[in-house]
């Protein structure tokens, strides 16, 4: 097993690969051993993993090869697996090829790349929400059907269909379809690819990105701060993104993507409550990592410019657009020693909001023509052994006071119009098996929606500490 992983890792990072022997019992290798226009065979490159046993079945490698401390934290090998397009396979394939000189027309896996994932949970807040008990259970909180794996040589995908008990709906979830290949540039390996996806940052391979950030799951029934940047999930599953990326010399990653609106459910007219993107929204990502050494370090930056079309409506004057500019930076450090590991992550995002449309609308939707929003995250996970882990993190949001954008309301509102929130999260997890996890998480708030006491209403409101949350969950994938 060690030799297999070492050979595959060498292949992924641009090293040489040995062609299968003529006596190989896997027709998949015969179908894939085709040289591309650069005269090199790349079909056996490792392609990405996320949080599904589908990839373990496809690659015949343990989940621990691609994940640190279990899903969804990716290891170095897991990041390369994803960037290479989810196409590594040790399964026999059903090939179709006109002759040995032509590339395969199809190479279907003998086993469909399907798996399931579910979360069962119980949530308790310090003070019960109005009209509800302080402790509530969800069975399930979420259940998903996932497809993952190779579709054709160089082409793979990870797609998720999920049911949530909060919405009582079955809907498309995070999806990422990739084409990936290798070439040589400046006598160095260049991995290049194209990604089609439905959530900004879901295509990212680091756990600092909003779509995959810590904590990896949280209570769906607990109150959450009202303010967050557009990149932090506001466009999830409501956009279509097409991007191109490159991974040079296993050190430098660069990506450019563009997004347009692709809302789910019944279509409605564009108005001040919608988040329809005008034209396309550009997104960029650059990251630099060290190639070798016992300590892994990544530093990066990202950004997105989004114009939201709110429709003409009853506008007194000015634009029908609001512009959001998000720029951020992140870093990740990893160290694995034997069966133990330590991962530290941090990210910062600054969002500038030009609210011309909301400010001039009737009724007025924002008190200020422009606002800012800043978010910080700092967290770490330590696993003394491979199946136990302890995590802790700090989070904070600050921004411009706007009493129309953040109005007073029971539980979810802000008495002062201040979007600021901050607190800590701590978690202990046990993975009795690599595809099953029991976790206990506690979230503590110092400020919530701009205040520590009576943050939501002018009289008789909730305190920030009333939203402190104990979250017990069982998360498994099969």
GROMACS .gro file of C-alpha atoms in nm:
model
  478
    1UNK     CA    1   0.000   0.000   0.000
    2UNK     CA    2   0.280   0.245   0.089
    3UNK     CA    3   0.450   0.182  -0.245
    4UNK     CA    4   0.123   0.232  -0.434
    5UNK     CA    5   0.052   0.565  -0.262
    6UNK     CA    6   0.410   0.685  -0.315
    7UNK     CA    7   0.393   0.603  -0.685
    8UNK     CA    8   0.057   0.774  -0.726
    9UNK     CA    9   0.176   1.082  -0.538
   10UNK     CA   10   0.476   1.105  -0.769
   11UNK     CA   11   0.243   1.082  -1.068
   12UNK     CA   12   0.014   1.352  -0.934
   13UNK     CA   13   0.295   1.597  -0.876
   14UNK     CA   14   0.422   1.552  -1.229
   15UNK     CA   15   0.663   1.265  -1.183
   16UNK     CA   16   0.698   0.976  -1.422
   17UNK     CA   17   0.451   0.692  -1.431
   18UNK     CA   18   0.497   0.335  -1.533
   19UNK     CA   19   0.263   0.202  -1.799
   20UNK     CA   20   0.068  -0.108  -1.712
   21UNK     CA   21   0.202  -0.433  -1.837
   22UNK     CA   22   0.042  -0.614  -2.125
   23UNK     CA   23  -0.077  -0.877  -1.883
   24UNK     CA   24  -0.265  -0.632  -1.663
   25UNK     CA   25  -0.602  -0.770  -1.556
   26UNK     CA   26  -0.764  -0.424  -1.558
   27UNK     CA   27  -0.910  -0.320  -1.896
   28UNK     CA   28  -0.935   0.033  -1.752
   29UNK     CA   29  -0.560   0.075  -1.783
   30UNK     CA   30  -0.577  -0.045  -2.143
   31UNK     CA   31  -0.845   0.211  -2.215
   32UNK     CA   32  -0.652   0.491  -2.045
   33UNK     CA   33  -0.296   0.428  -2.163
   34UNK     CA   34  -0.326   0.678  -2.443
   35UNK     CA   35  -0.065   0.949  -2.497
   36UNK     CA   36  -0.188   1.305  -2.529
   37UNK     CA   37  -0.059   1.561  -2.776
   38UNK     CA   38   0.238   1.638  -2.550
   39UNK     CA   39   0.362   1.281  -2.582
   40UNK     CA   40   0.311   1.193  -2.213
   41UNK     CA   41   0.061   0.960  -2.049
   42UNK     CA   42  -0.139   1.137  -1.774
   43UNK     CA   43  -0.449   0.922  -1.749
   44UNK     CA   44  -0.338   0.759  -1.425
   45UNK     CA   45  -0.308   1.089  -1.239
   46UNK     CA   46  -0.487   1.106  -0.904
   47UNK     CA   47  -0.800   1.315  -0.903
   48UNK     CA   48  -0.980   1.468  -0.613
   49UNK     CA   49  -1.158   1.349  -0.308
   50UNK     CA   50  -1.402   1.521  -0.081
   51UNK     CA   51  -1.620   1.347   0.171
   52UNK     CA   52  -1.758   1.037   0.006
   53UNK     CA   53  -1.663   0.664   0.017
   54UNK     CA   54  -1.724   0.661  -0.359
   55UNK     CA   55  -1.362   0.763  -0.411
   56UNK     CA   56  -1.232   0.497  -0.173
   57UNK     CA   57  -1.418   0.233  -0.376
   58UNK     CA   58  -1.294   0.381  -0.703
   59UNK     CA   59  -0.928   0.410  -0.600
   60UNK     CA   60  -0.918   0.111  -0.362
   61UNK     CA   61  -0.729   0.335  -0.120
   62UNK     CA   62  -0.816   0.403   0.242
   63UNK     CA   63  -1.005   0.725   0.324
   64UNK     CA   64  -0.702   0.821   0.538
   65UNK     CA   65  -0.487   0.857   0.225
   66UNK     CA   66  -0.681   1.166   0.112
   67UNK     CA   67  -0.806   1.296   0.448
   68UNK     CA   68  -0.646   1.414   0.771
   69UNK     CA   69  -0.847   1.296   1.069
   70UNK     CA   70  -1.137   1.191   0.849
   71UNK     CA   71  -1.360   1.383   0.609
   72UNK     CA   72  -1.365   1.656   0.486
   73UNK     CA   73  -1.009   1.775   0.567
   74UNK     CA   74  -0.789   1.706   0.267
   75UNK     CA   75  -0.427   1.593   0.290
   76UNK     CA   76  -0.161   1.687   0.032
   77UNK     CA   77  -0.253   1.375  -0.158
   78UNK     CA   78  -0.625   1.455  -0.137
   79UNK     CA   79  -0.573   1.803  -0.278
   80UNK     CA   80  -0.390   1.662  -0.578
   81UNK     CA   81  -0.660   1.398  -0.616
   82UNK     CA   82  -0.924   1.670  -0.649
   83UNK     CA   83  -0.720   1.902  -0.871
   84UNK     CA   84  -0.657   1.615  -1.112
   85UNK     CA   85  -1.031   1.580  -1.168
   86UNK     CA   86  -1.156   1.287  -0.956
   87UNK     CA   87  -1.044   1.031  -1.217
   88UNK     CA   88  -0.797   0.795  -1.051
   89UNK     CA   89  -0.946   0.446  -1.066
   90UNK     CA   90  -0.838   0.094  -0.984
   91UNK     CA   91  -1.171  -0.051  -1.097
   92UNK     CA   92  -1.215  -0.252  -1.418
   93UNK     CA   93  -1.376  -0.038  -1.686
   94UNK     CA   94  -1.598  -0.102  -1.985
   95UNK     CA   95  -1.397   0.056  -2.268
   96UNK     CA   96  -1.502   0.151  -2.620
   97UNK     CA   97  -1.219   0.219  -2.861
   98UNK     CA   98  -1.222   0.198  -3.242
   99UNK     CA   99  -0.857   0.092  -3.255
  100UNK     CA  100  -0.541   0.106  -3.043
  101UNK     CA  101  -0.419   0.424  -3.213
  102UNK     CA  102  -0.721   0.634  -3.114
  103UNK     CA  103  -0.819   0.767  -2.775
  104UNK     CA  104  -1.099   0.584  -2.590
  105UNK     CA  105  -1.449   0.693  -2.684
  106UNK     CA  106  -1.574   0.588  -2.342
  107UNK     CA  107  -1.438   0.408  -2.035
  108UNK     CA  108  -1.723   0.333  -1.798
  109UNK     CA  109  -1.656   0.213  -1.445
  110UNK     CA  110  -1.792  -0.130  -1.361
  111UNK     CA  111  -1.939   0.012  -1.037
  112UNK     CA  112  -2.150   0.334  -1.034
  113UNK     CA  113  -1.986   0.607  -0.827
  114UNK     CA  114  -2.267   0.649  -0.575
  115UNK     CA  115  -2.267   0.688  -0.198
  116UNK     CA  116  -2.485   0.828   0.079
  117UNK     CA  117  -2.420   1.068   0.365
  118UNK     CA  118  -2.638   1.159   0.663
  119UNK     CA  119  -2.625   1.370   0.979
  120UNK     CA  120  -2.840   1.301   1.287
  121UNK     CA  121  -2.817   1.566   1.560
  122UNK     CA  122  -2.945   1.724   1.880
  123UNK     CA  123  -2.915   2.098   1.948
  124UNK     CA  124  -2.948   2.282   2.280
  125UNK     CA  125  -2.926   2.659   2.330
  126UNK     CA  126  -2.873   2.834   2.664
  127UNK     CA  127  -3.213   3.001   2.630
  128UNK     CA  128  -3.488   2.842   2.423
  129UNK     CA  129  -3.610   3.021   2.113
  130UNK     CA  130  -3.965   3.159   2.148
  131UNK     CA  131  -4.221   2.881   2.122
  132UNK     CA  132  -3.967   2.596   2.114
  133UNK     CA  133  -3.795   2.371   2.371
  134UNK     CA  134  -3.432   2.444   2.456
  135UNK     CA  135  -3.321   2.107   2.316
  136UNK     CA  136  -3.436   1.977   1.980
  137UNK     CA  137  -3.338   1.672   1.775
  138UNK     CA  138  -3.313   1.627   1.398
  139UNK     CA  139  -3.352   1.286   1.236
  140UNK     CA  140  -3.201   1.348   0.994
  141UNK     CA  141  -3.056   1.698   0.991
  142UNK     CA  142  -2.942   1.620   0.639
  143UNK     CA  143  -2.930   1.317   0.414
  144UNK     CA  144  -2.755   1.319   0.078
  145UNK     CA  145  -2.700   1.108  -0.228
  146UNK     CA  146  -2.358   1.170  -0.382
  147UNK     CA  147  -2.206   1.089  -0.718
  148UNK     CA  148  -1.831   1.103  -0.745
  149UNK     CA  149  -1.568   0.976  -0.978
  150UNK     CA  150  -1.443   0.945  -1.331
  151UNK     CA  151  -1.690   1.014  -1.611
  152UNK     CA  152  -1.436   0.977  -1.891
  153UNK     CA  153  -1.057   1.000  -1.920
  154UNK     CA  154  -0.955   1.337  -1.769
  155UNK     CA  155  -1.318   1.417  -1.677
  156UNK     CA  156  -1.467   1.364  -1.332
  157UNK     CA  157  -1.722   1.506  -1.091
  158UNK     CA  158  -1.853   1.529  -0.738
  159UNK     CA  159  -2.226   1.604  -0.721
  160UNK     CA  160  -2.460   1.605  -0.422
  161UNK     CA  161  -2.838   1.586  -0.390
  162UNK     CA  162  -2.954   1.667  -0.034
  163UNK     CA  163  -3.265   1.668   0.183
  164UNK     CA  164  -3.279   1.908   0.480
  165UNK     CA  165  -3.535   1.878   0.759
  166UNK     CA  166  -3.536   2.258   0.801
  167UNK     CA  167  -3.663   2.319   0.447
  168UNK     CA  168  -3.830   1.977   0.400
  169UNK     CA  169  -3.700   1.986   0.043
  170UNK     CA  170  -3.474   1.774  -0.174
  171UNK     CA  171  -3.242   1.996  -0.375
  172UNK     CA  172  -2.913   2.015  -0.559
  173UNK     CA  173  -2.620   2.067  -0.323
  174UNK     CA  174  -2.250   2.131  -0.381
  175UNK     CA  175  -2.146   2.016  -0.728
  176UNK     CA  176  -1.810   2.030  -0.904
  177UNK     CA  177  -1.738   1.889  -1.252
  178UNK     CA  178  -1.375   1.895  -1.369
  179UNK     CA  179  -1.153   1.836  -1.668
  180UNK     CA  180  -0.783   1.810  -1.583
  181UNK     CA  181  -0.458   1.726  -1.760
  182UNK     CA  182  -0.081   1.787  -1.742
  183UNK     CA  183   0.182   1.944  -1.962
  184UNK     CA  184   0.534   2.087  -1.928
  185UNK     CA  185   0.607   2.459  -1.900
  186UNK     CA  186   0.953   2.603  -1.835
  187UNK     CA  187   1.063   2.241  -1.796
  188UNK     CA  188   0.828   2.205  -1.498
  189UNK     CA  189   0.501   2.019  -1.454
  190UNK     CA  190   0.185   2.220  -1.510
  191UNK     CA  191  -0.147   2.071  -1.405
  192UNK     CA  192  -0.429   2.259  -1.576
  193UNK     CA  193  -0.802   2.218  -1.568
  194UNK     CA  194  -1.153   2.352  -1.607
  195UNK     CA  195  -1.418   2.344  -1.335
  196UNK     CA  196  -1.796   2.381  -1.361
  197UNK     CA  197  -1.961   2.429  -1.020
  198UNK     CA  198  -2.250   2.590  -0.832
  199UNK     CA  199  -2.100   2.752  -0.522
  200UNK     CA  200  -1.811   3.000  -0.510
  201UNK     CA  201  -1.513   2.834  -0.330
  202UNK     CA  202  -1.658   2.479  -0.348
  203UNK     CA  203  -1.388   2.417  -0.610
  204UNK     CA  204  -1.117   2.510  -0.360
  205UNK     CA  205  -0.888   2.243  -0.212
  206UNK     CA  206  -0.803   2.411   0.120
  207UNK     CA  207  -1.015   2.410   0.436
  208UNK     CA  208  -0.981   2.787   0.470
  209UNK     CA  209  -1.229   2.845   0.186
  210UNK     CA  210  -1.583   2.933   0.304
  211UNK     CA  211  -1.742   2.627   0.142
  212UNK     CA  212  -1.517   2.388   0.338
  213UNK     CA  213  -1.419   2.592   0.643
  214UNK     CA  214  -1.418   2.490   1.010
  215UNK     CA  215  -1.641   2.383   1.177
  216UNK     CA  216  -1.724   2.133   0.905
  217UNK     CA  217  -2.082   2.095   1.026
  218UNK     CA  218  -2.292   2.303   1.264
  219UNK     CA  219  -2.635   2.323   1.425
  220UNK     CA  220  -2.910   2.401   1.175
  221UNK     CA  221  -3.160   2.493   1.451
  222UNK     CA  222  -2.943   2.745   1.639
  223UNK     CA  223  -2.954   3.122   1.576
  224UNK     CA  224  -2.679   3.251   1.346
  225UNK     CA  225  -2.542   3.604   1.308
  226UNK     CA  226  -2.733   3.809   1.051
  227UNK     CA  227  -2.434   3.948   0.861
  228UNK     CA  228  -2.195   3.757   0.638
  229UNK     CA  229  -2.003   3.836   0.322
  230UNK     CA  230  -2.142   3.738  -0.017
  231UNK     CA  231  -1.863   3.481  -0.057
  232UNK     CA  232  -1.959   3.311   0.268
  233UNK     CA  233  -2.245   3.104   0.131
  234UNK     CA  234  -2.485   3.375   0.011
  235UNK     CA  235  -2.465   3.249  -0.350
  236UNK     CA  236  -2.444   2.877  -0.276
  237UNK     CA  237  -2.645   2.658  -0.515
  238UNK     CA  238  -2.789   2.965  -0.689
  239UNK     CA  239  -2.511   3.031  -0.941
  240UNK     CA  240  -2.330   2.859  -1.225
  241UNK     CA  241  -1.954   2.904  -1.222
  242UNK     CA  242  -1.706   2.822  -1.498
  243UNK     CA  243  -1.338   2.846  -1.416
  244UNK     CA  244  -0.990   2.764  -1.541
  245UNK     CA  245  -0.703   2.680  -1.308
  246UNK     CA  246  -0.336   2.591  -1.313
  247UNK     CA  247  -0.107   2.421  -1.059
  248UNK     CA  248   0.255   2.496  -1.148
  249UNK     CA  249   0.542   2.284  -1.021
  250UNK     CA  250   0.331   2.161  -0.728
  251UNK     CA  251   0.381   2.505  -0.570
  252UNK     CA  252   0.174   2.782  -0.730
  253UNK     CA  253  -0.201   2.763  -0.780
  254UNK     CA  254  -0.397   3.019  -0.983
  255UNK     CA  255  -0.763   3.020  -1.082
  256UNK     CA  256  -1.006   3.249  -1.257
  257UNK     CA  257  -1.379   3.178  -1.255
  258UNK     CA  258  -1.689   3.365  -1.368
  259UNK     CA  259  -2.040   3.328  -1.222
  260UNK     CA  260  -2.390   3.391  -1.345
  261UNK     CA  261  -2.720   3.341  -1.167
  262UNK     CA  262  -2.878   2.994  -1.179
  263UNK     CA  263  -3.147   3.001  -0.907
  264UNK     CA  264  -3.329   2.687  -0.800
  265UNK     CA  265  -3.707   2.663  -0.776
  266UNK     CA  266  -3.979   2.881  -0.934
  267UNK     CA  267  -3.851   3.192  -1.109
  268UNK     CA  268  -3.982   3.530  -0.998
  269UNK     CA  269  -3.939   3.888  -1.106
  270UNK     CA  270  -3.617   4.063  -1.007
  271UNK     CA  271  -3.680   4.301  -0.717
  272UNK     CA  272  -3.502   4.445  -0.414
  273UNK     CA  273  -3.516   4.109  -0.232
  274UNK     CA  274  -3.348   3.902  -0.505
  275UNK     CA  275  -2.980   3.829  -0.557
  276UNK     CA  276  -2.961   3.805  -0.934
  277UNK     CA  277  -2.613   3.866  -1.077
  278UNK     CA  278  -2.593   4.126  -1.352
  279UNK     CA  279  -2.384   3.977  -1.633
  280UNK     CA  280  -2.104   3.770  -1.484
  281UNK     CA  281  -1.917   3.803  -1.155
  282UNK     CA  282  -1.539   3.745  -1.177
  283UNK     CA  283  -1.357   3.545  -0.906
  284UNK     CA  284  -0.985   3.492  -0.863
  285UNK     CA  285  -0.771   3.270  -0.643
  286UNK     CA  286  -0.393   3.248  -0.598
  287UNK     CA  287  -0.212   3.025  -0.348
  288UNK     CA  288   0.150   2.931  -0.284
  289UNK     CA  289   0.264   2.621  -0.093
  290UNK     CA  290   0.592   2.451  -0.010
  291UNK     CA  291   0.653   2.127  -0.197
  292UNK     CA  292   0.841   1.925   0.063
  293UNK     CA  293   0.925   1.916   0.432
  294UNK     CA  294   0.758   1.786   0.748
  295UNK     CA  295   0.558   2.109   0.790
  296UNK     CA  296   0.317   2.207   0.514
  297UNK     CA  297   0.244   2.580   0.466
  298UNK     CA  298   0.004   2.752   0.227
  299UNK     CA  299  -0.062   3.125   0.192
  300UNK     CA  300  -0.318   3.261  -0.050
  301UNK     CA  301  -0.551   3.535  -0.161
  302UNK     CA  302  -0.892   3.541  -0.327
  303UNK     CA  303  -1.154   3.789  -0.439
  304UNK     CA  304  -1.481   3.842  -0.622
  305UNK     CA  305  -1.671   4.138  -0.768
  306UNK     CA  306  -2.048   4.092  -0.789
  307UNK     CA  307  -2.313   4.326  -0.923
  308UNK     CA  308  -2.658   4.237  -0.791
  309UNK     CA  309  -2.948   4.337  -1.015
  310UNK     CA  310  -3.246   4.428  -0.797
  311UNK     CA  311  -3.469   4.540  -1.086
  312UNK     CA  312  -3.600   4.884  -1.171
  313UNK     CA  313  -3.876   4.885  -0.906
  314UNK     CA  314  -3.984   5.212  -0.750
  315UNK     CA  315  -3.651   5.389  -0.763
  316UNK     CA  316  -3.631   5.761  -0.697
  317UNK     CA  317  -3.295   5.797  -0.867
  318UNK     CA  318  -2.964   5.624  -0.915
  319UNK     CA  319  -2.865   5.273  -1.013
  320UNK     CA  320  -3.061   4.946  -1.018
  321UNK     CA  321  -2.742   4.767  -0.911
  322UNK     CA  322  -2.563   4.702  -0.585
  323UNK     CA  323  -2.193   4.612  -0.611
  324UNK     CA  324  -2.012   4.385  -0.367
  325UNK     CA  325  -1.632   4.360  -0.378
  326UNK     CA  326  -1.482   4.081  -0.166
  327UNK     CA  327  -1.105   4.053  -0.116
  328UNK     CA  328  -0.941   3.817   0.128
  329UNK     CA  329  -0.634   3.626   0.235
  330UNK     CA  330  -0.583   3.288   0.400
  331UNK     CA  331  -0.317   3.051   0.531
  332UNK     CA  332  -0.301   2.687   0.635
  333UNK     CA  333  -0.030   2.497   0.825
  334UNK     CA  334  -0.018   2.117   0.866
  335UNK     CA  335   0.207   1.878   1.052
  336UNK     CA  336   0.161   1.503   1.070
  337UNK     CA  337   0.377   1.282   1.294
  338UNK     CA  338   0.296   0.914   1.292
  339UNK     CA  339  -0.074   0.880   1.368
  340UNK     CA  340  -0.108   1.233   1.508
  341UNK     CA  341  -0.169   1.553   1.316
  342UNK     CA  342  -0.209   1.927   1.366
  343UNK     CA  343  -0.381   2.166   1.125
  344UNK     CA  344  -0.407   2.543   1.178
  345UNK     CA  345  -0.608   2.772   0.950
  346UNK     CA  346  -0.684   3.141   0.925
  347UNK     CA  347  -0.873   3.362   0.683
  348UNK     CA  348  -0.978   3.725   0.652
  349UNK     CA  349  -1.232   3.874   0.409
  350UNK     CA  350  -1.309   4.242   0.351
  351UNK     CA  351  -1.627   4.329   0.165
  352UNK     CA  352  -1.702   4.674   0.023
  353UNK     CA  353  -2.071   4.728  -0.047
  354UNK     CA  354  -2.193   4.992  -0.293
  355UNK     CA  355  -2.565   4.993  -0.208
  356UNK     CA  356  -2.686   5.248  -0.462
  357UNK     CA  357  -3.002   5.051  -0.541
  358UNK     CA  358  -3.106   4.976  -0.182
  359UNK     CA  359  -3.024   5.330  -0.068
  360UNK     CA  360  -3.243   5.497  -0.334
  361UNK     CA  361  -3.527   5.243  -0.332
  362UNK     CA  362  -3.877   5.315  -0.208
  363UNK     CA  363  -3.913   5.191   0.056
  364UNK     CA  364  -3.548   5.254   0.138
  365UNK     CA  365  -3.352   4.933   0.198
  366UNK     CA  366  -3.027   5.070   0.340
  367UNK     CA  367  -2.941   5.367   0.562
  368UNK     CA  368  -2.604   5.422   0.393
  369UNK     CA  369  -2.509   5.439   0.025
  370UNK     CA  370  -2.205   5.225   0.103
  371UNK     CA  371  -2.101   4.986   0.380
  372UNK     CA  372  -1.817   4.754   0.471
  373UNK     CA  373  -1.807   4.410   0.628
  374UNK     CA  374  -1.503   4.226   0.766
  375UNK     CA  375  -1.480   3.863   0.879
  376UNK     CA  376  -1.196   3.683   1.059
  377UNK     CA  377  -1.154   3.313   1.127
  378UNK     CA  378  -0.875   3.144   1.321
  379UNK     CA  379  -0.896   2.777   1.413
  380UNK     CA  380  -0.698   2.459   1.459
  381UNK     CA  381  -0.756   2.084   1.482
  382UNK     CA  382  -0.532   1.844   1.671
  383UNK     CA  383  -0.557   1.467   1.646
  384UNK     CA  384  -0.339   1.279   1.896
  385UNK     CA  385  -0.437   0.959   1.713
  386UNK     CA  386  -0.603   0.909   1.378
  387UNK     CA  387  -0.957   0.854   1.512
  388UNK     CA  388  -0.975   1.128   1.780
  389UNK     CA  389  -0.953   1.502   1.723
  390UNK     CA  390  -0.993   1.823   1.920
  391UNK     CA  391  -1.074   2.153   1.753
  392UNK     CA  392  -1.104   2.515   1.861
  393UNK     CA  393  -1.160   2.839   1.677
  394UNK     CA  394  -1.229   3.210   1.700
  395UNK     CA  395  -1.460   3.398   1.463
  396UNK     CA  396  -1.554   3.763   1.432
  397UNK     CA  397  -1.756   3.990   1.205
  398UNK     CA  398  -1.749   4.370   1.209
  399UNK     CA  399  -1.901   4.627   0.977
  400UNK     CA  400  -2.085   4.951   0.917
  401UNK     CA  401  -2.387   5.029   1.132
  402UNK     CA  402  -2.700   5.029   0.916
  403UNK     CA  403  -3.038   5.019   1.092
  404UNK     CA  404  -3.233   4.950   0.774
  405UNK     CA  405  -3.007   4.670   0.653
  406UNK     CA  406  -2.988   4.514   1.001
  407UNK     CA  407  -3.320   4.613   1.167
  408UNK     CA  408  -3.440   4.522   1.515
  409UNK     CA  409  -3.631   4.194   1.529
  410UNK     CA  410  -3.675   3.917   1.781
  411UNK     CA  411  -3.380   3.671   1.786
  412UNK     CA  412  -3.248   3.746   1.436
  413UNK     CA  413  -3.235   4.129   1.444
  414UNK     CA  414  -3.001   4.399   1.570
  415UNK     CA  415  -3.125   4.665   1.811
  416UNK     CA  416  -2.844   4.903   1.710
  417UNK     CA  417  -2.807   4.814   1.341
  418UNK     CA  418  -2.455   4.692   1.414
  419UNK     CA  419  -2.367   4.366   1.229
  420UNK     CA  420  -2.084   4.278   1.467
  421UNK     CA  421  -2.061   3.928   1.618
  422UNK     CA  422  -1.776   3.730   1.770
  423UNK     CA  423  -1.718   3.415   1.970
  424UNK     CA  424  -1.542   3.083   1.997
  425UNK     CA  425  -1.617   2.726   1.899
  426UNK     CA  426  -1.473   2.408   2.049
  427UNK     CA  427  -1.528   2.053   1.934
  428UNK     CA  428  -1.424   1.697   2.010
  429UNK     CA  429  -1.479   1.421   1.754
  430UNK     CA  430  -1.446   1.045   1.750
  431UNK     CA  431  -1.420   0.847   1.429
  432UNK     CA  432  -1.484   0.486   1.535
  433UNK     CA  433  -1.454   0.411   1.163
  434UNK     CA  434  -1.308   0.632   0.891
  435UNK     CA  435  -1.652   0.691   0.741
  436UNK     CA  436  -1.840   0.758   1.067
  437UNK     CA  437  -1.805   1.040   1.320
  438UNK     CA  438  -1.956   1.133   1.654
  439UNK     CA  439  -1.899   1.496   1.748
  440UNK     CA  440  -1.974   1.727   2.039
  441UNK     CA  441  -1.949   2.098   1.961
  442UNK     CA  442  -1.999   2.408   2.176
  443UNK     CA  443  -2.032   2.763   2.043
  444UNK     CA  444  -1.992   3.064   2.274
  445UNK     CA  445  -2.084   3.423   2.178
  446UNK     CA  446  -1.944   3.741   2.333
  447UNK     CA  447  -2.140   3.962   2.089
  448UNK     CA  448  -2.430   3.874   1.862
  449UNK     CA  449  -2.572   4.110   1.597
  450UNK     CA  450  -2.403   4.411   1.752
  451UNK     CA  451  -2.459   4.363   2.123
  452UNK     CA  452  -2.389   4.157   2.434
  453UNK     CA  453  -2.718   4.232   2.614
  454UNK     CA  454  -3.063   4.274   2.461
  455UNK     CA  455  -2.904   4.272   2.117
  456UNK     CA  456  -3.225   4.220   1.918
  457UNK     CA  457  -3.494   4.437   2.079
  458UNK     CA  458  -3.498   4.768   2.264
  459UNK     CA  459  -3.668   4.611   2.565
  460UNK     CA  460  -3.675   4.254   2.690
  461UNK     CA  461  -3.449   4.115   2.421
  462UNK     CA  462  -3.205   3.822   2.410
  463UNK     CA  463  -2.846   3.835   2.527
  464UNK     CA  464  -2.560   3.710   2.314
  465UNK     CA  465  -2.490   3.428   2.559
  466UNK     CA  466  -2.851   3.308   2.524
  467UNK     CA  467  -2.747   3.176   2.183
  468UNK     CA  468  -2.459   2.965   2.315
  469UNK     CA  469  -2.514   2.626   2.153
  470UNK     CA  470  -2.432   2.267   2.244
  471UNK     CA  471  -2.445   2.046   1.935
  472UNK     CA  472  -2.423   1.666   1.939
  473UNK     CA  473  -2.415   1.487   1.606
  474UNK     CA  474  -2.356   1.157   1.430
  475UNK     CA  475  -2.224   1.196   1.075
  476UNK     CA  476  -2.166   0.899   0.848
  477UNK     CA  477  -2.105   0.826   0.483
  478UNK     CA  478  -2.133   0.495   0.303
   0.00000   0.00000   0.00000
